[in-house]
Steps between C-alpha positions, in 0.01 A plus 500: 500500500741306283698187581777384265599136545840380379469124462775240515617363171474132590600371155767759418486420130735778391823294488507492881481880526224655705487847349220637716674389818817666376309822434368539857816384678741742331513871571405725318320259259253427783416869528417514129274193533312639800473844344372354175218313671416773752508807278452366153176411329307218342388690194596759248355801325603648171695809599671417830563125467348368824213561738474445875371194679138432567443571780757775529734359760791685654828362631360511854208276394720245320653197673725221374496133602833326440622144583664493842819332376575784259743758630329811368723802451281800422751737657225759537279514809222639281454145365670293771228592749231370262644149466334198664674161488314170484552123502167323434258775606535875456465645849389860460548784752184640656533838328481334156185309595346814647586691183306247293196559721517877474538524124167505318644399165642197323804341663772353284725199550772490235715211389847651488611243245309698236522870428160553345395786275128548433323813385318677782170520312514123438544435873220742583269322258582157643458607863179686427321238293595174671303417813754311711671533837838395361615552140818327383649687204774393260622705204458365149670693214275320252205705628664838439345737251686613190559138408426292195416132499516275199184298452550157343271249337479139618752414228747755639454756223483871579139615506571857602618729776318632802614812677422581863510870580404481866646306791286214624471266799372144522369288785722192542540201737665565834880458478678227695752745641508864604382739227691814417237712680237407756238766574289472816194694603513688833455268797597186307869505594435428867280198409800336334714519812558232757563715803744753357640270229427484127551167318792489256324237290252640247283182501466547876377854437235363262391240757453774760291696251275202435465429870401863557258511203712763326468548126826448312560577134804483270558737208755526223532871419681675217850586616859392541683302768873480551620178666756621754634146549642519149807701413351697213181572697691638800726709276199650326341573839812687617507696174137610535537606864826687443358675195217639711714605795876496430728379775761719664862447405638600844801660336599671826472190718828459694480120480541515122825472311417604144777579255492848352492374144222245569171587333153451648221554246124500550302356793758321715436399863809438714511316832751553777877463476515487120837487318511599131831482316652729243345522150195303612158582353167436677188570295152493648264367590755321719519407868832435677433340838709544816875429493513446123839550337545580130858466383661730243325516163181324610185569299159449660184574301139449614596239759487423872811398693440330836684583823863403558564436131831562322481574126823428316681775312394575139193285548165590336163407643177594325140423596601256772437435867831391650418295809814296549861515390467197274294718264789737438633348182584636161204303372270759656628753251459263209148416614391856426188681603181324592205577280271685741149587395368831619124511562298665227365810668228715354396548138691810402734301275208380281279803452590850401471749789457876509565754778210560739421852372560435131237530232455121478427451872353831620373739230356221286292372794354847565418540129334156500269595788389825335448333161302210651274733699438718192407206276275335760318827567447563127368149435299470824168579325570235232613215725147403618376507141790281377445258788130471418567430131752227582263335747201511263679373188687199641489285814782539749661765716548863399870509575772259401770441762821321412813441707796690356852574620593854590807671637769242589256219421243586766164361392178703485152476346490699176151644432327543163145514372413148388511474120486121457251227563533290814749211475717687249823371654403138444409572138832677442698180549297334226567794266873530580599341167342789302668778702633767266783616728809328633603484863277432800218741413197404292328694221281412206277694263127471566558332836175308568540552875446878477143627540352769273515765771843377602636555149394866513646543849831351387531702182433824689712396804205570730541151647821616672341784701475285819878463493522858625381358834814280490699819438349669805588195712862525385490164318532651154614816327340691213805424285706182521535147364187297439387322821570130451441181698784287633456245221608762245777655707689173552597461134777760482690585824684804359182658366296403805743653751511821297123539465434412865737780607207739449126483556297370206310764306162551340686612190863464400768513235417158359128574478552806279792370289424134435471415130319165544724343236470120491737322744657828615252620761678340796836634384354851480345453843840420651672782311257777594464394866878499551537827311236664721667393825841607370380847389225567755448876532230765514534577127470130412177469700353820355578380147330165564193670649471734200524216245256290703245783506524546122461126445195484729329787320567347157368160613190654658414694182552190285222320689234727347 
């Protein structure tokens, strides 16, 4: 069950214009608003823009609460029958209350002021992990993945950059007013009612929860919210909804009087009794409400014209909501388009992608599995012996696990046989000044942190055998860029986004081609990683595997 509450705008801070009230009192703008909230979603996925609500509500399970003094004009009984008007308390019909009792899933109360977009998996994670009867959720774009944050020192100097690859959510204090989304566990909705009425005041809701010993929690989750009481927010909302499901143009409606040489382009929704003059141009997404008249030569682009409005001849309106006649001035044209920000959706614009059945995504994975199984089977008799030698020659664990970033920045534990003494990371910072390579990595001849057995394992590459378990788990590939931690990947965004487009590899182009020239190692690292991602192919991988095998044999022989 889902209840959408449209609240009064008591302050009306938008130059005296109540845009949300306009939207639900003008047909067919009201239909677009109701459709957007009933059929649209809170979250997106990469390939099809948006996902469905949680829980998956239908139009029949969605109701709208609207101030009684508003003269709502939905014009469509599909939505008109779902509207409940209120003054101080929202009096709900019995069938809505009964529906909340029957549904064994989360119920949602939405604040219609905000059109909120949150990824479905983020909502699932919040609802699954937080133990509360009511969860108030607001969207925070600062918590979205694929973002970089500048980290500053106390003096205000740039200390570095931190990149977040995954969406996150944070517990926060309860808001003073209605959140964008309020999720309720089954059976909780009825406890908030006084008879058949729900309080309009959010603080009153919280008081009822405390009186009934209900757990309440507030969360800021990664996402976007459009403020529909602001002109640019409402325009962006109309654009999103009309993009998903274009509106009909009603070109055969007998109440229309549209000149033959008038042009209607894109997603345009027309109300009743529309008059469009000669040589006029209407470009979508645009909504012309009932009884609108556009004189000869009018140009309307990405705008909404309210009911009973006359647009003067040869007048241009772009990215505007025309509520009253006083707005119809030449200054609207000079004002130009509003700068609307479209939500950043998905990560396809940062990483390189390949078709599902290409070599990079399909054949390479199959080859990785076969190669990993073959290597692990061949070395299975030696693994216990290697483990015993490591354990007997130096204190500490047999395996070394370090957090690295894989495909699209997803973190995993990279496995290797331990080749260093315990506490090697702490010692590294003290030795940083003698590092023989540039960039974020560290290397020095005769590294005192490496054990005697570890030096042999490194030179023969035997220490990397456990990484084939990472390959089997799909975290790594046999061939690819070197697996690196986040601290290294943050230093060069172009290189990082290229190398994280593929899974890291046990061997790679940089590993076999690096020259180790002083102060050029990091440059070569960037060059070869980008070149590999750009030219990824079966022949490239086979060539790298062949050169790696030759290098391993030569290094193994040189140890004796």
